[in-house]
Phi, psi and omega in degrees: 000145179248090186302331184281351178280097186292334178286320179285325182234075183299336178295334177293324177295320179295319178295318178304312181298320178296317180295318178301316179295321179296315180294318178300318178295317180301319184264012176056043177293149177304135183282126176285159183297326182274000178083354180257116178295154179264131179176179180208161171266166178227160181277325182225163184292327179295318177298317179298318179297317179298313180294316178296318178297318177298317179298317179297316181296315182294321179294317177299314181300316179299317179295318181292318178298319179297331179270000180073026182254158181293152182237025186262000183227055178289151175223159181228130178261129181209171173270178187268010190258350180246098188297337183294343177293331175297316179296314179303312182300319180291314182294322189252012175056057180236132176290130179263123177248091185272128179266110182288152175283160177240156178305130179080001181227091184263043177212163180285122180291118182302323181295313179293326178297312180297320179297332181279347184271147171211190184292346178265005178283119180278338180179168176235126185232084173286160177257128181273085178099138177227169186293341182252018174241000000 
């Protein structure tokens, strides 16, 4: 079965829309007039990171332009376990602020994460689970 073929499996499209709405609600996304959040599912995590990163950058840029501030130095705070953020930063001209792990601490330290953020931070992307935890 090819779950991603929405014509062959229309129920997969309905599930996708429900999931998009759940995630939008979870993250307090602006509510659209028709009640349906805008979003998509992805086949792989790298694709999801690229799409999510683009959305974060564009939303940040729009907010900065509205405030009359420069938009030439975006940055992204992340942990060291999802290599595609390096690719995203290179492709989309975003400074990567990677928070390294420490011995005995296999999660992103909230204090160090906050210290890495400033008004040019487009987002913070911790990884929920890694292969060695």
